[in-house]
Coordinates of C-alpha atoms in Angstrom, one line a residue:
X1 CA -44.2 -30.3 -22.7
X2 CA -41.7 -27.4 -22.3
X3 CA -41.9 -27.7 -18.5
X4 CA -41.3 -31.4 -18.4
X5 CA -38.2 -31.0 -20.6
X6 CA -36.9 -28.0 -18.6
X7 CA -37.0 -29.8 -15.2
X8 CA -34.2 -32.4 -15.9
X9 CA -32.0 -29.6 -17.2
X10 CA -32.2 -27.7 -13.9
X11 CA -31.6 -30.9 -11.9
X12 CA -28.6 -31.8 -14.0
X13 CA -27.0 -28.3 -13.8
X14 CA -27.3 -28.5 -10.0
X15 CA -25.9 -32.0 -9.6
X16 CA -23.4 -32.8 -12.4
X17 CA -21.5 -29.7 -13.5
X18 CA -20.8 -28.3 -10.0
X19 CA -17.1 -29.0 -10.5
X20 CA -17.2 -28.3 -14.2
X21 CA -18.6 -24.8 -13.6
X22 CA -15.5 -23.8 -11.7
X23 CA -13.2 -25.5 -14.2
X24 CA -14.9 -23.4 -16.9
X25 CA -14.3 -20.3 -14.8
X26 CA -10.6 -21.2 -14.3
X27 CA -10.2 -21.7 -18.1
X28 CA -11.9 -18.4 -18.9
X29 CA -9.9 -16.5 -16.3
X30 CA -6.6 -17.9 -17.6
X31 CA -7.6 -16.8 -21.1
X32 CA -8.6 -13.3 -19.8
X33 CA -5.2 -13.1 -18.0
X34 CA -3.3 -13.6 -21.3
X35 CA -5.3 -10.9 -22.9
X36 CA -5.0 -8.3 -20.1
X37 CA -1.3 -9.0 -19.6
X38 CA -0.7 -8.5 -23.3
X39 CA -2.1 -5.0 -23.1
X40 CA 0.7 -3.8 -20.7
X41 CA 3.5 -6.3 -21.1
X42 CA 5.4 -4.1 -23.5
X43 CA 5.9 -1.2 -21.1
X44 CA 9.2 -2.7 -19.8
X45 CA 10.2 -4.6 -23.0
X46 CA 10.4 -1.3 -25.1
X47 CA 14.1 -0.7 -24.7
X48 CA 15.1 -4.3 -25.7
X49 CA 12.5 -4.2 -28.6
X50 CA 13.8 -0.8 -29.8
X51 CA 17.4 -2.1 -29.8
X52 CA 16.5 -5.2 -31.8
X53 CA 14.1 -3.7 -34.4
X54 CA 15.1 0.0 -34.4
X55 CA 11.5 1.4 -34.9
X56 CA 10.9 5.1 -35.4
X57 CA 9.1 7.0 -32.7
X58 CA 5.8 6.8 -34.5
X59 CA 6.3 3.1 -35.2
X60 CA 7.0 2.5 -31.5
X61 CA 3.9 4.3 -30.6
X62 CA 1.8 2.1 -32.9
X63 CA 3.5 -1.1 -31.6
X64 CA 2.4 -0.2 -28.1
X65 CA -1.1 1.3 -28.8
X66 CA -2.4 -0.7 -31.7
X67 CA -3.5 -3.6 -29.5
X68 CA -5.9 -1.6 -27.3
X69 CA -7.0 0.5 -30.3
X70 CA -8.1 -2.7 -32.1
X71 CA -9.7 -4.4 -29.1
X72 CA -12.0 -1.5 -28.1
X73 CA -14.0 -1.1 -31.3
X74 CA -14.5 -4.8 -32.0
X75 CA -15.9 -5.8 -28.6
X76 CA -19.6 -5.0 -29.4
X77 CA -19.4 -6.7 -32.9
X78 CA -17.9 -9.9 -31.6
X79 CA -20.1 -9.9 -28.5
X80 CA -23.3 -9.9 -30.6
X81 CA -21.8 -12.3 -33.1
X82 CA -21.2 -14.7 -30.2
X83 CA -24.9 -14.4 -29.2
X84 CA -25.9 -15.3 -32.8
X85 CA -23.4 -18.0 -33.9
X86 CA -22.3 -19.4 -30.6
X87 CA -19.8 -18.2 -28.0
X88 CA -17.7 -21.4 -27.8
X89 CA -17.0 -21.2 -31.5
X90 CA -15.9 -17.6 -31.2
X91 CA -13.6 -18.4 -28.2
X92 CA -11.9 -21.3 -30.1
X93 CA -11.3 -19.1 -33.2
X94 CA -10.0 -16.4 -30.9
X95 CA -7.6 -18.8 -29.2
X96 CA -6.2 -19.9 -32.6
X97 CA -5.8 -16.4 -33.9
X98 CA -4.2 -15.2 -30.7
X99 CA -1.7 -18.0 -30.7
X100 CA -0.7 -17.5 -34.4
X101 CA -0.4 -13.7 -33.9
X102 CA 1.7 -14.3 -30.7
X103 CA 4.1 -16.5 -32.7
X104 CA 4.2 -13.9 -35.5
X105 CA 4.9 -11.1 -33.1
X106 CA 7.7 -13.0 -31.3
X107 CA 9.6 -13.5 -34.6
X108 CA 8.7 -10.3 -36.3
X109 CA 11.7 -9.1 -38.4
X110 CA 10.5 -5.5 -38.9
X111 CA 8.5 -2.9 -36.9
X112 CA 5.7 -3.0 -39.5
X113 CA 5.4 -6.8 -39.1
X114 CA 5.2 -6.4 -35.3
X115 CA 2.5 -3.7 -35.7
X116 CA 0.4 -6.0 -37.9
X117 CA 0.9 -9.0 -35.5
X118 CA -0.1 -6.8 -32.5
X119 CA -3.2 -5.7 -34.4
X120 CA -4.1 -9.4 -35.0
X121 CA -3.6 -10.0 -31.3
X122 CA -6.2 -7.3 -30.7
X123 CA -8.7 -9.0 -33.0
X124 CA -8.2 -12.4 -31.2
X125 CA -8.5 -10.7 -27.8
X126 CA -11.7 -9.0 -28.9
X127 CA -13.2 -12.3 -30.0
X128 CA -12.4 -13.9 -26.5
X129 CA -13.1 -11.1 -24.0
X130 CA -16.9 -10.6 -24.3
X131 CA -17.4 -14.4 -24.5
X132 CA -15.7 -14.9 -21.1
X133 CA -18.3 -12.8 -19.4
X134 CA -21.3 -14.1 -21.3
X135 CA -20.2 -17.7 -20.7
X136 CA -20.1 -17.0 -17.0
X137 CA -23.6 -15.6 -17.3
X138 CA -24.6 -18.9 -19.1
X139 CA -22.9 -21.4 -16.8
X140 CA -23.6 -19.8 -13.4
X141 CA -27.3 -19.6 -13.2
X142 CA -27.4 -19.0 -9.4
X143 CA -26.9 -15.3 -8.7
X144 CA -24.9 -15.8 -5.6
X145 CA -22.5 -18.2 -7.3
X146 CA -22.4 -15.8 -10.3
X147 CA -21.3 -13.0 -8.0
X148 CA -18.4 -15.1 -6.8
X149 CA -17.5 -16.0 -10.3
X150 CA -17.6 -12.4 -11.5
X151 CA -15.5 -11.4 -8.5
X152 CA -12.8 -13.8 -9.6
X153 CA -13.1 -12.6 -13.2
X154 CA -12.9 -8.9 -12.3
X155 CA -9.9 -9.6 -10.0
X156 CA -8.1 -11.4 -12.8
X157 CA -8.9 -8.5 -15.2
X158 CA -7.4 -6.0 -12.8
X159 CA -4.4 -8.1 -11.9
X160 CA -3.5 -8.9 -15.5
X161 CA -3.0 -5.3 -16.5
X162 CA -1.0 -4.5 -13.3
X163 CA 1.2 -7.7 -13.5
X164 CA 1.9 -7.1 -17.2
X165 CA 5.0 -4.9 -16.7
X166 CA 6.4 -7.3 -14.1
X167 CA 6.0 -10.3 -16.4
X168 CA 7.6 -8.3 -19.2
X169 CA 10.5 -7.4 -17.0
X170 CA 11.2 -11.0 -16.2
X171 CA 10.8 -12.4 -19.8
X172 CA 12.7 -9.6 -21.5
X173 CA 15.8 -10.7 -19.6
X174 CA 15.8 -13.8 -21.9
X175 CA 14.7 -12.2 -25.2
X176 CA 12.2 -9.5 -26.1
X177 CA 10.2 -12.0 -28.2
X178 CA 9.6 -14.1 -25.1
X179 CA 6.9 -11.6 -24.0
X180 CA 4.8 -12.9 -26.9
X181 CA 6.0 -16.4 -27.4
X182 CA 5.0 -17.4 -23.8
X183 CA 1.4 -17.2 -25.0
X184 CA 1.8 -20.1 -27.5
X185 CA 2.4 -23.1 -25.1
X186 CA -0.3 -21.8 -22.8
X187 CA -2.8 -21.6 -25.6
X188 CA -1.8 -25.1 -26.8
X189 CA -3.1 -26.3 -23.4
X190 CA -6.1 -24.0 -23.3
X191 CA -7.4 -24.9 -26.7
X192 CA -8.1 -28.7 -26.1
X193 CA -9.4 -27.9 -22.6
X194 CA -11.8 -25.3 -24.1
X195 CA -13.1 -27.9 -26.7
X196 CA -13.8 -30.3 -23.8
X197 CA -15.1 -28.0 -21.1
X198 CA -16.9 -25.0 -22.6
X199 CA -20.6 -25.5 -23.0
X200 CA -22.3 -25.0 -26.4
X201 CA -24.5 -21.9 -26.4
X202 CA -27.6 -21.8 -28.6
X203 CA -27.0 -20.8 -32.2
X204 CA -29.6 -18.2 -33.3
X205 CA -29.1 -18.0 -37.0
X206 CA -32.6 -16.7 -37.5
X207 CA -31.9 -13.6 -35.5
X208 CA -31.1 -10.6 -37.8
X209 CA -27.7 -9.1 -37.4
X210 CA -27.2 -5.5 -38.2
X211 CA -23.9 -5.3 -40.2
X212 CA -24.3 -1.6 -40.9
X213 CA -24.8 -0.9 -37.2
X214 CA -21.8 -3.0 -36.4
X215 CA -19.7 -0.9 -38.8
X216 CA -20.9 2.3 -37.3
X217 CA -20.0 1.1 -33.8
X218 CA -16.6 -0.1 -34.8
X219 CA -15.7 3.2 -36.6
X220 CA -17.2 5.3 -33.8
X221 CA -15.4 3.6 -30.9
X222 CA -12.2 3.5 -32.9
X223 CA -12.3 7.2 -33.6
X224 CA -13.3 7.9 -30.0
X225 CA -10.5 5.7 -28.5
X226 CA -7.9 7.1 -31.0
X227 CA -8.9 10.7 -30.3
X228 CA -8.6 10.1 -26.5
X229 CA -5.2 8.5 -26.8
X230 CA -3.9 11.3 -29.1
X231 CA -5.4 14.0 -26.8
X232 CA -3.3 12.5 -24.0
X233 CA -0.1 12.1 -25.9
X234 CA -0.2 14.4 -28.9
X235 CA 2.3 12.3 -30.8
X236 CA 0.7 11.9 -34.2
X237 CA -1.4 15.0 -34.4
X238 CA -2.1 18.4 -32.7
X239 CA -4.7 18.7 -30.0
X240 CA -7.3 20.3 -32.3
X241 CA -7.1 17.4 -34.7
X242 CA -7.4 14.9 -31.9
X243 CA -10.6 16.7 -30.7
X244 CA -12.0 16.5 -34.3
X245 CA -11.4 12.8 -34.4
X246 CA -13.0 12.4 -31.0
X247 CA -16.1 14.4 -32.1
X248 CA -16.3 12.4 -35.4
X249 CA -16.4 9.3 -33.3
X250 CA -19.1 10.7 -31.0
X251 CA -21.1 11.6 -34.1
X252 CA -20.8 8.1 -35.5
X253 CA -22.0 6.7 -32.2
X254 CA -25.0 9.1 -32.2
X255 CA -25.9 7.7 -35.7
X256 CA -25.5 4.2 -34.3
X257 CA -27.9 4.9 -31.5
X258 CA -30.4 6.4 -33.8
X259 CA -30.2 3.4 -36.1
X260 CA -30.6 1.0 -33.3
X261 CA -33.8 2.7 -32.1
X262 CA -35.4 2.3 -35.5
X263 CA -34.7 -1.4 -35.9
X264 CA -37.2 -4.1 -34.7
X265 CA -34.3 -6.4 -33.7
X266 CA -31.3 -4.0 -32.9
X267 CA -27.7 -5.1 -32.5
X268 CA -27.8 -3.8 -28.9
X269 CA -30.8 -3.5 -26.6
X270 CA -30.4 0.2 -25.9
X271 CA -33.6 0.0 -23.8
X272 CA -31.4 -1.5 -21.1
X273 CA -30.1 2.0 -20.4
X274 CA -33.5 3.0 -19.3
X275 CA -33.0 0.7 -16.3
X276 CA -31.4 2.8 -13.6
X277 CA -29.4 -0.2 -12.2
X278 CA -28.0 -1.1 -15.6
X279 CA -26.9 2.4 -16.4
X280 CA -25.4 2.9 -13.0
X281 CA -23.5 -0.4 -13.4
X282 CA -22.0 0.7 -16.8
X283 CA -21.1 4.1 -15.3
X284 CA -19.5 2.5 -12.3
X285 CA -17.3 0.3 -14.6
X286 CA -16.4 3.3 -16.7
X287 CA -15.4 5.5 -13.7
X288 CA -13.8 2.7 -11.7
X289 CA -11.5 1.7 -14.5
X290 CA -10.9 5.4 -15.2
X291 CA -9.6 5.9 -11.7
X292 CA -7.6 2.6 -11.6
X293 CA -5.8 2.8 -14.9
X294 CA -5.3 6.6 -14.9
X295 CA -4.0 6.8 -11.3
X296 CA -1.9 3.6 -11.8
X297 CA -0.1 5.3 -14.7
X298 CA 0.5 8.6 -12.7
X299 CA 1.7 6.8 -9.6
X300 CA 4.0 4.5 -11.7
X301 CA 5.6 7.7 -13.1
X302 CA 5.9 9.1 -9.5
X303 CA 7.7 5.9 -8.4
X304 CA 10.1 5.9 -11.4
X305 CA 10.7 9.5 -12.2
X306 CA 10.4 11.2 -8.8
X307 CA 11.6 8.5 -6.4
X308 CA 14.0 7.0 -8.9
X309 CA 12.7 3.3 -8.9
X310 CA 13.6 1.1 -11.8
X311 CA 10.6 -0.2 -13.8
X312 CA 10.8 -3.6 -12.2
X313 CA 11.1 -2.2 -8.7
X314 CA 8.2 0.1 -9.4
X315 CA 6.1 -2.9 -10.6
X316 CA 7.1 -4.8 -7.4
X317 CA 6.1 -1.8 -5.2
X318 CA 2.7 -1.7 -6.9
X319 CA 2.0 -5.4 -6.1
X320 CA -0.1 -4.4 -3.0
X321 CA -2.5 -2.8 -5.5
X322 CA -2.7 -6.1 -7.5
X323 CA -3.1 -8.3 -4.4
X324 CA -5.7 -6.0 -2.8
X325 CA -7.6 -6.0 -6.1
X326 CA -7.7 -9.8 -6.1
X327 CA -8.9 -9.8 -2.5
X328 CA -11.4 -7.1 -3.3
X329 CA -12.9 -9.0 -6.1
X330 CA -13.3 -12.2 -4.0
X331 CA -14.5 -10.3 -0.9
X332 CA -17.1 -8.3 -2.9
X333 CA -18.9 -11.5 -3.8
X334 CA -19.8 -11.9 -0.1
X335 CA -20.2 -8.2 0.6
X336 CA -22.7 -7.6 -2.2
X337 CA -25.5 -10.0 -1.0
X338 CA -25.2 -8.6 2.5
X339 CA -25.0 -4.8 1.9
X340 CA -26.7 -4.6 -1.5
X341 CA -25.7 -2.8 -4.7
X342 CA -26.0 0.7 -3.5
X343 CA -23.9 0.4 -0.4
X344 CA -21.3 -1.9 -2.1
X345 CA -20.7 0.4 -5.1
X346 CA -20.8 3.7 -3.3
X347 CA -18.7 2.3 -0.5
X348 CA -16.0 1.0 -2.9
X349 CA -15.8 4.3 -4.7
X350 CA -15.7 6.2 -1.4
X351 CA -12.8 4.0 -0.2
X352 CA -10.8 4.8 -3.3
X353 CA -11.3 8.5 -2.7
X354 CA -10.3 8.1 1.0
X355 CA -7.2 6.1 0.1
X356 CA -6.0 8.7 -2.4
X357 CA -6.2 11.6 0.1
X358 CA -2.9 11.0 2.0
X359 CA -1.0 11.4 -1.3
X360 CA -1.8 15.1 -1.2
X361 CA 0.7 15.6 1.5
X362 CA 3.6 13.8 -0.2
X363 CA 6.6 15.5 -1.8
X364 CA 9.8 14.0 -3.4
X365 CA 10.6 11.9 -0.4
X366 CA 9.6 8.2 -0.1
X367 CA 6.6 7.0 1.9
X368 CA 6.9 3.2 1.6
X369 CA 4.4 2.1 4.3
X370 CA 1.8 4.7 3.5
X371 CA 2.2 4.1 -0.3
X372 CA 1.4 0.4 0.3
X373 CA -1.6 1.3 2.4
X374 CA -2.9 3.6 -0.2
X375 CA -2.4 1.0 -2.9
X376 CA -4.4 -1.5 -0.8
X377 CA -7.3 0.9 -0.4
X378 CA -7.3 1.8 -4.1
X379 CA -7.2 -1.8 -5.4
X380 CA -9.7 -3.1 -2.9
X381 CA -12.1 -0.2 -3.3
X382 CA -12.1 -0.2 -7.1
X383 CA -12.5 -3.9 -7.3
X384 CA -15.5 -4.0 -4.9
X385 CA -17.2 -1.3 -6.9
X386 CA -16.4 -3.0 -10.2
X387 CA -17.8 -6.3 -9.0
X388 CA -21.1 -4.7 -7.9
X389 CA -21.3 -3.0 -11.3
X390 CA -20.6 -6.1 -13.2
X391 CA -23.1 -8.2 -11.3
X392 CA -25.8 -5.6 -11.9
X393 CA -25.0 -5.5 -15.7
X394 CA -25.0 -9.2 -16.2
X395 CA -28.1 -9.8 -14.1
X396 CA -30.1 -7.2 -16.0
X397 CA -30.2 -9.2 -19.2
X398 CA -31.5 -12.6 -20.3
X399 CA -28.9 -15.3 -21.2
X400 CA -29.7 -14.8 -24.9
X401 CA -28.5 -11.2 -24.7
X402 CA -25.5 -11.8 -22.4
X403 CA -23.0 -11.3 -25.1
X404 CA -24.3 -7.8 -26.0
X405 CA -24.3 -6.8 -22.3
X406 CA -20.8 -8.2 -21.8
X407 CA -19.7 -6.2 -24.8
X408 CA -21.1 -3.0 -23.4
X409 CA -19.3 -3.7 -20.1
X410 CA -16.0 -4.5 -21.9
X411 CA -16.3 -1.4 -24.0
X412 CA -16.8 0.6 -20.8
X413 CA -13.6 -1.0 -19.5
X414 CA -11.7 0.0 -22.6
X415 CA -13.1 3.6 -22.8
X416 CA -12.6 4.0 -19.0
X417 CA -8.9 3.1 -19.4
X418 CA -8.6 5.5 -22.4
X419 CA -10.3 8.3 -20.6
X420 CA -8.3 7.7 -17.4
X421 CA -5.0 8.0 -19.3
X422 CA -6.0 10.8 -21.5
X423 CA -7.9 13.0 -19.0
X424 CA -5.7 12.5 -16.0
X425 CA -2.6 12.6 -18.2
X426 CA -3.7 15.9 -19.8
X427 CA -4.5 17.4 -16.4
X428 CA -1.0 16.4 -15.1
X429 CA 0.6 17.9 -18.2
X430 CA -1.3 21.2 -18.0
X431 CA -0.5 21.6 -14.3
X432 CA 3.2 20.5 -14.7
X433 CA 4.4 23.0 -17.4
X434 CA 3.6 26.3 -15.6
X435 CA 4.9 24.9 -12.3
X436 CA 8.4 24.4 -13.8
X437 CA 9.9 27.9 -13.7
X438 CA 13.2 29.0 -15.3
X439 CA 16.4 27.5 -13.8
X440 CA 19.6 29.5 -14.0
X441 CA 22.1 28.0 -16.4
X442 CA 19.5 26.3 -18.6
X443 CA 18.6 27.8 -21.9
X444 CA 15.1 28.9 -22.9
X445 CA 15.0 26.1 -25.5
X446 CA 16.1 23.6 -22.9
X447 CA 13.4 24.8 -20.5
X448 CA 10.7 24.5 -23.2
X449 CA 11.7 20.9 -23.8
X450 CA 11.8 20.2 -20.0
X451 CA 8.3 21.5 -19.6
X452 CA 6.9 18.9 -22.0
X453 CA 7.2 16.1 -19.4
X454 CA 9.3 15.0 -16.4
X455 CA 11.0 12.4 -18.6
X456 CA 12.0 15.3 -21.0
X457 CA 13.3 17.3 -18.1
X458 CA 15.5 14.4 -17.0
X459 CA 16.9 14.2 -20.5
X460 CA 17.7 17.9 -20.6
X461 CA 19.2 17.8 -17.1
X462 CA 21.5 15.0 -18.2
X463 CA 22.6 17.0 -21.2
X464 CA 23.2 20.2 -19.2
X465 CA 24.9 18.4 -16.3
X466 CA 26.6 20.0 -13.3
X467 CA 24.7 22.0 -10.7
X468 CA 22.3 23.5 -13.3
X469 CA 21.3 20.0 -14.4
X470 CA 20.7 18.9 -10.8
X471 CA 18.7 22.0 -10.0
X472 CA 16.6 21.5 -13.1
X473 CA 15.8 17.9 -12.2
X474 CA 14.9 18.9 -8.6
X475 CA 12.6 21.6 -9.8
X476 CA 11.0 19.3 -12.4
X477 CA 10.3 16.7 -9.7
X478 CA 8.6 19.2 -7.5
X479 CA 6.6 20.5 -10.4
X480 CA 5.5 16.9 -11.2
X481 CA 4.5 16.3 -7.6
X482 CA 2.4 19.5 -7.6
X483 CA 0.8 18.4 -10.9
X484 CA 0.1 15.0 -9.4
X485 CA -1.6 16.7 -6.4
X486 CA -3.9 18.5 -8.9
X487 CA -4.7 15.2 -10.6
X488 CA -5.5 13.5 -7.3
X489 CA -7.8 16.3 -6.2
X490 CA -9.8 16.0 -9.5
X491 CA -9.9 12.2 -9.0
X492 CA -11.0 12.5 -5.4
X493 CA -13.8 15.0 -6.2
X494 CA -15.0 12.9 -9.2
X495 CA -15.0 9.6 -7.2
X496 CA -16.7 11.3 -4.2
X497 CA -19.5 12.8 -6.3
X498 CA -20.0 9.4 -8.1
X499 CA -20.2 7.6 -4.7
X500 CA -22.8 10.1 -3.4
X501 CA -24.8 9.9 -6.7
X502 CA -24.9 6.1 -6.5
X503 CA -26.1 6.3 -2.9
X504 CA -28.8 8.9 -3.8
X505 CA -30.0 7.6 -7.1
X506 CA -30.1 3.8 -6.6
X507 CA -33.0 2.3 -4.8
X508 CA -32.3 0.6 -1.5
X509 CA -32.0 -3.2 -2.0

């Protein structure tokens, strides 16, 4: 009986929804683009926003960071809720909330209102993001087609975060609220399309859902992400307090893991991590995003603060990274079946390490051609590795658990981004301060402020003025370049070791 009912379903999926599958993918990718762009769109809108709302330094930090801080801890909870109550329903609710929060953010009269609206944007984004991956797993049953779909998805994810500052730079020219309001008409188109196109996933109300475990995961990842951000910036609390928050988050996640092992029906199938391929896939996502986001931030600072590019010009000069990431995601879908997981992932990570190496010879002079070549290698290599990792993760689980697996992958994305910014940013800061020696004509207090960051040094140099200010700025630029070289060396070693580990540990396909 079961067999005779299943056969027509297979036939229908092969003949009828061929076009619909790709329409669903286009819809999901557009939704993902909105979410990823929103994570970085404020980077250039900050001056206009500050002039309009006059937030304090702490309020401005929360306006920028609260979105990603809310998204990261909610991914596992909403991913598993989608498996239980239906992914389509969760996506539709996420669209509505994201649209309302976007309108609220655009017309926020005070900094506090904008912070709350950004937090609601994070909740809506967390409802949508895991469902995009798990719906791809549900709709694309053929692994070869699914690899292509995941390549498109991962390219959009990488492109969205990189294009965010460029989009913000264009929209803020009209009005700072436009960076949020632009989401509303797009979602008004997406919502009816999603109602018509997205497939219904099975509702499994009889499956137990571990609310206590969900609370532990939310609190643990929130503390982990917040601790990482503060360790990198040190704006709200000293380093020792950030480490305590981070350790508290790690402790909560240990308690979460222990609880999941005791349950007959856990929130997450932790047994998946016993599979070498699955664990390698998650590690590949974590380290790939670590390298992409952390180095993107460091190189963006190099373009603006060392070479003197404006934010918009810097975003334009980083377009080769965006375009190569898109090409890498699409090409990886064809590379993976031919070369296999081991060669694709290790080769992608190795290419990133190779592309970073020329930057070790750069100083304060421009290298426009080599910079573009390096960006192409970084974007293409990271995206090839991420596609191989994503395909491995989503192929390792049955469709009924796709939401949980997608949530693990999305969480690895968020934590990788947080680690990249915090770890590489901290290494840069540690190497920068001692490299900036005393400059004649600048007071000890001024030097102490200048050693905090290159941006602070530029501020002090402007205050001092004259030849002493110019000498301070030149010395600070060279100190930053030396610190950047240290960061690149750490990244190259880490990426190379990971590439070798993948090649050694994974079985030949």
